[in-house]
Amino acid sequence: MSNLTAIHSKIPFDDTYILYDPNDLFSFICCYLSLLPVGILVFYFSWFIITREIEAVILAGGHVVNDIANNIIKNIIKETRPIDFGSFQKDSVRSGYGMPSAHSQFMGFFTMYIGLRIWCQWGGLNKSHKILASFGLLLASSGVVVSRVYLGYHTLKQVLVGVSIGALLGTCHFLASTIVRYIGLVDWFLSWRIVQWFLIKDSCFQAPFSLKDEYNAYLQRRQLSIKAKSD
């Protein structure tokens, strides 16, 4: 009996727990679209581990603040979801309410922050590349927003409010992260011995390289390596 009680006391991990119609192909596709925010967070972690760029930490920290704000707003408004999903987000750290959509707010934050970085600070990209990247961001955000409505987790109003709040917070985070860099707080943090020991840097902001720049640098190193072997 104690084992049965232990099983019934368990709840699903809501960030990857998605209900869909197995007879509906688009419903199945929407499941993967809804998981895009999780994939983005995994990318941040991988990006930091591989490159030691502090930009990944700054972005992830902004998403944490964005998610906390989402939970606070949900508990203030207390608007229910269009469909009752039973134990979904019940007795967990999340509120279970639907207004605003956390997934949509995540994508609004991500799209606005990255979009501002692309247009205001990434000088290595030409205009056509910036337009293409912006279109990709909007397409990804739209996919997540549509999936949350189609799967019944949110109403159209809930996802639109979520995107709007996320975009606002993404803009604020972009401005804040730019200001703290210009006044030297990030450089001061990077000067800590333990931070230097982990080889953490801010080249993404101070000395950004495009893929073409990195590829050209690779070709130069390759030519030097070939020349050294021939000598």
Short mmCIF file of C-alpha atoms in Angstrom, two decimals:
data_model
loop_
_atom_site.label_atom_id
_atom_site.label_comp_id
_atom_site.label_asym_id
_atom_site.label_seq_id
_atom_site.Cartn_x
_atom_site.Cartn_y
_atom_site.Cartn_z
CA MET A 1 0.00 0.00 0.00
CA SER A 2 2.88 2.36 0.78
CA ASN A 3 4.28 1.79 -2.72
CA LEU A 4 0.93 2.69 -4.30
CA THR A 5 0.77 5.83 -2.19
CA ALA A 6 4.26 6.80 -3.31
CA ILE A 7 3.30 6.34 -6.97
CA HIS A 8 0.12 8.40 -6.66
CA SER A 9 2.03 11.21 -4.92
CA LYS A 10 4.27 11.71 -7.95
CA ILE A 11 3.52 14.39 -10.52
CA PRO A 12 4.75 14.82 -14.14
CA PHE A 13 7.60 17.14 -15.08
CA ASP A 14 5.46 19.85 -16.66
CA ASP A 15 8.15 21.48 -18.80
CA THR A 16 8.25 18.42 -21.08
CA TYR A 17 4.81 16.94 -20.30
CA ILE A 18 2.55 17.64 -23.28
CA LEU A 19 -0.81 16.06 -24.11
CA TYR A 20 -1.75 15.77 -27.79
CA ASP A 21 -4.13 13.96 -30.15
CA PRO A 22 -2.29 10.90 -31.56
CA ASN A 23 -4.65 10.90 -34.56
CA ASP A 24 -3.75 14.46 -35.52
CA LEU A 25 -0.39 14.95 -37.27
CA PHE A 26 -0.31 18.70 -36.65
CA SER A 27 -1.02 18.08 -32.98
CA PHE A 28 2.05 15.83 -32.91
CA ILE A 29 4.14 18.53 -34.63
CA CYS A 30 2.90 21.08 -32.11
CA CYS A 31 4.39 18.98 -29.31
CA TYR A 32 7.86 19.52 -30.74
CA LEU A 33 7.17 23.21 -31.31
CA SER A 34 6.16 23.52 -27.65
CA LEU A 35 9.49 21.97 -26.64
CA LEU A 36 11.47 24.63 -28.50
CA PRO A 37 12.05 26.76 -25.35
CA VAL A 38 13.57 23.71 -23.65
CA GLY A 39 15.84 23.20 -26.65
CA ILE A 40 16.91 26.85 -26.50
CA LEU A 41 17.88 26.49 -22.83
CA VAL A 42 19.91 23.38 -23.67
CA PHE A 43 21.61 25.42 -26.40
CA TYR A 44 22.52 28.14 -23.87
CA PHE A 45 24.14 25.55 -21.61
CA SER A 46 26.04 23.93 -24.49
CA TRP A 47 27.08 27.33 -25.81
CA PHE A 48 28.56 28.32 -22.45
CA ILE A 49 30.34 25.00 -21.88
CA ILE A 50 31.93 25.04 -25.34
CA THR A 51 32.79 28.75 -25.71
CA ARG A 52 32.73 30.09 -22.09
CA GLU A 53 30.86 33.14 -23.36
CA ILE A 54 29.24 35.12 -20.55
CA GLU A 55 26.51 36.14 -23.00
CA ALA A 56 24.97 32.68 -22.53
CA VAL A 57 24.80 33.29 -18.76
CA ILE A 58 23.34 36.77 -19.25
CA LEU A 59 20.66 35.39 -21.56
CA ALA A 60 19.80 32.48 -19.26
CA GLY A 61 19.63 34.83 -16.27
CA GLY A 62 17.20 37.03 -18.16
CA HIS A 63 14.98 34.04 -18.87
CA VAL A 64 14.95 33.19 -15.15
CA VAL A 65 13.71 36.69 -14.33
CA ASN A 66 11.20 36.45 -17.17
CA ASP A 67 9.86 33.14 -15.84
CA ILE A 68 9.58 34.48 -12.28
CA ALA A 69 7.63 37.47 -13.61
CA ASN A 70 5.34 35.09 -15.50
CA ASN A 71 4.49 33.15 -12.34
CA ILE A 72 3.87 36.33 -10.36
CA ILE A 73 1.52 37.71 -13.02
CA LYS A 74 -0.32 34.39 -13.28
CA ASN A 75 -0.95 34.31 -9.54
CA ILE A 76 -2.24 37.88 -9.65
CA ILE A 77 -4.59 37.46 -12.62
CA LYS A 78 -5.56 33.81 -11.90
CA GLU A 79 -7.12 33.22 -15.31
CA THR A 80 -7.73 29.54 -16.00
CA ARG A 81 -6.68 27.62 -19.09
CA PRO A 82 -9.26 26.92 -21.83
CA ILE A 83 -9.06 23.18 -21.08
CA ASP A 84 -8.65 21.41 -17.74
CA PHE A 85 -5.60 19.13 -17.99
CA GLY A 86 -6.16 17.45 -14.65
CA SER A 87 -2.95 17.28 -12.62
CA PHE A 88 -1.01 19.52 -15.02
CA GLN A 89 1.03 21.99 -12.92
CA LYS A 90 -0.99 21.11 -9.82
CA ASP A 91 0.90 20.98 -6.51
CA SER A 92 4.09 22.16 -8.24
CA VAL A 93 6.21 25.32 -8.23
CA ARG A 94 4.13 26.60 -11.14
CA SER A 95 0.77 28.27 -10.70
CA GLY A 96 -1.27 26.21 -13.17
CA TYR A 97 -3.01 29.33 -14.51
CA GLY A 98 -3.04 30.29 -18.18
CA MET A 99 -2.61 34.08 -18.29
CA PRO A 100 -0.04 34.87 -19.60
CA SER A 101 1.40 31.91 -21.51
CA ALA A 102 4.89 31.08 -20.19
CA HIS A 103 5.99 29.52 -23.49
CA SER A 104 4.86 32.57 -25.45
CA GLN A 105 6.48 34.92 -22.96
CA PHE A 106 9.72 32.94 -23.25
CA MET A 107 9.71 33.26 -27.03
CA GLY A 108 8.78 36.95 -26.89
CA PHE A 109 11.77 37.57 -24.61
CA PHE A 110 14.10 35.47 -26.77
CA THR A 111 13.00 36.99 -30.08
CA MET A 112 13.21 40.60 -28.91
CA TYR A 113 16.57 40.23 -27.15
CA ILE A 114 18.26 38.35 -29.99
CA GLY A 115 16.60 40.61 -32.56
CA LEU A 116 18.00 43.73 -30.88
CA ARG A 117 21.44 42.12 -30.67
CA ILE A 118 21.30 41.30 -34.38
CA TRP A 119 20.24 44.77 -35.51
CA CYS A 120 22.10 46.94 -32.99
CA GLN A 121 25.31 45.12 -32.10
CA TRP A 122 26.21 42.45 -34.65
CA GLY A 123 28.01 44.53 -37.25
CA GLY A 124 29.41 41.49 -39.06
CA LEU A 125 26.03 40.69 -40.61
CA ASN A 126 24.79 42.40 -43.75
CA LYS A 127 21.21 43.64 -44.04
CA SER A 128 19.92 40.59 -45.91
CA HIS A 129 21.34 38.26 -43.25
CA LYS A 130 19.75 40.35 -40.50
CA ILE A 131 16.38 40.22 -42.24
CA LEU A 132 16.69 36.47 -42.73
CA ALA A 133 17.65 35.94 -39.07
CA SER A 134 14.75 38.12 -37.91
CA PHE A 135 12.35 36.14 -40.08
CA GLY A 136 13.66 32.92 -38.53
CA LEU A 137 13.10 34.30 -35.02
CA LEU A 138 9.55 35.37 -35.84
CA LEU A 139 8.81 32.02 -37.47
CA ALA A 140 10.07 30.09 -34.43
CA SER A 141 8.07 32.27 -32.04
CA SER A 142 4.94 31.95 -34.16
CA GLY A 143 5.31 28.18 -34.17
CA VAL A 144 5.44 28.03 -30.38
CA VAL A 145 2.52 30.44 -29.99
CA VAL A 146 0.33 28.53 -32.46
CA SER A 147 1.19 25.22 -30.81
CA ARG A 148 0.05 26.41 -27.37
CA VAL A 149 -3.31 27.52 -28.73
CA TYR A 150 -3.79 24.47 -30.96
CA LEU A 151 -3.03 22.01 -28.16
CA GLY A 152 -5.56 23.78 -25.93
CA TYR A 153 -3.16 24.98 -23.26
CA HIS A 154 -3.91 28.67 -23.84
CA THR A 155 -6.35 31.04 -25.48
CA LEU A 156 -5.27 33.46 -28.20
CA LYS A 157 -5.42 36.32 -25.70
CA GLN A 158 -3.16 34.48 -23.26
CA VAL A 159 -0.43 33.85 -25.84
CA LEU A 160 -0.58 37.40 -27.24
CA VAL A 161 -0.24 38.88 -23.76
CA GLY A 162 2.61 36.46 -23.06
CA VAL A 163 4.50 37.46 -26.21
CA SER A 164 3.99 41.16 -25.43
CA ILE A 165 5.26 40.90 -21.86
CA GLY A 166 8.19 38.77 -22.98
CA ALA A 167 9.11 41.29 -25.69
CA LEU A 168 8.97 44.13 -23.16
CA LEU A 169 11.17 42.28 -20.67
CA GLY A 170 13.52 41.20 -23.46
CA THR A 171 13.96 44.85 -24.46
CA CYS A 172 14.60 45.87 -20.84
CA HIS A 173 17.12 43.06 -20.41
CA PHE A 174 18.92 44.05 -23.61
CA LEU A 175 19.20 47.65 -22.42
CA ALA A 176 20.30 46.60 -18.93
CA SER A 177 22.93 44.16 -20.21
CA THR A 178 24.28 46.82 -22.58
CA ILE A 179 24.48 49.44 -19.83
CA VAL A 180 26.29 47.20 -17.33
CA ARG A 181 28.81 46.39 -20.05
CA TYR A 182 29.45 50.03 -20.92
CA ILE A 183 29.93 51.07 -17.29
CA GLY A 184 32.39 48.22 -16.78
CA LEU A 185 30.53 45.88 -14.44
CA VAL A 186 30.92 42.88 -16.74
CA ASP A 187 34.64 43.58 -17.22
CA TRP A 188 35.01 43.86 -13.45
CA PHE A 189 33.31 40.49 -13.00
CA LEU A 190 35.47 38.92 -15.69
CA SER A 191 38.58 40.15 -13.86
CA TRP A 192 37.84 37.87 -10.88
CA ARG A 193 40.48 35.19 -10.57
CA ILE A 194 37.99 32.32 -10.36
CA VAL A 195 36.20 33.62 -13.48
CA GLN A 196 39.51 33.84 -15.34
CA TRP A 197 40.34 30.33 -14.18
CA PHE A 198 37.25 29.10 -16.03
CA LEU A 199 38.33 31.15 -19.10
CA ILE A 200 35.01 33.02 -19.22
CA LYS A 201 35.00 35.88 -21.74
CA ASP A 202 32.73 38.43 -23.42
CA SER A 203 33.97 38.32 -27.00
CA CYS A 204 30.37 38.03 -28.19
CA PHE A 205 29.94 41.70 -27.25
CA GLN A 206 33.45 43.19 -27.29
CA ALA A 207 34.89 41.42 -30.33
CA PRO A 208 32.09 39.62 -32.16
CA PHE A 209 33.03 37.31 -35.01
CA SER A 210 30.73 36.25 -37.81
CA LEU A 211 30.81 32.68 -39.07
CA LYS A 212 32.77 33.93 -42.08
CA ASP A 213 35.36 35.58 -39.81
CA GLU A 214 35.77 32.39 -37.82
CA TYR A 215 36.06 30.34 -41.00
CA ASN A 216 38.72 32.67 -42.42
CA ALA A 217 40.65 32.44 -39.14
CA TYR A 218 40.42 28.65 -39.40
CA LEU A 219 41.81 28.75 -42.95
CA GLN A 220 44.74 30.88 -41.79
CA ARG A 221 45.55 28.47 -38.97
CA ARG A 222 45.24 25.57 -41.40
CA GLN A 223 47.65 27.17 -43.86
CA LEU A 224 50.15 27.82 -41.06
CA SER A 225 49.84 24.20 -39.93
CA ILE A 226 50.41 22.90 -43.48
CA LYS A 227 53.39 25.21 -43.91
CA ALA A 228 54.90 24.10 -40.60
CA LYS A 229 54.58 20.44 -41.57
CA SER A 230 56.17 21.02 -44.97
CA ASP A 231 59.15 22.82 -43.37
#
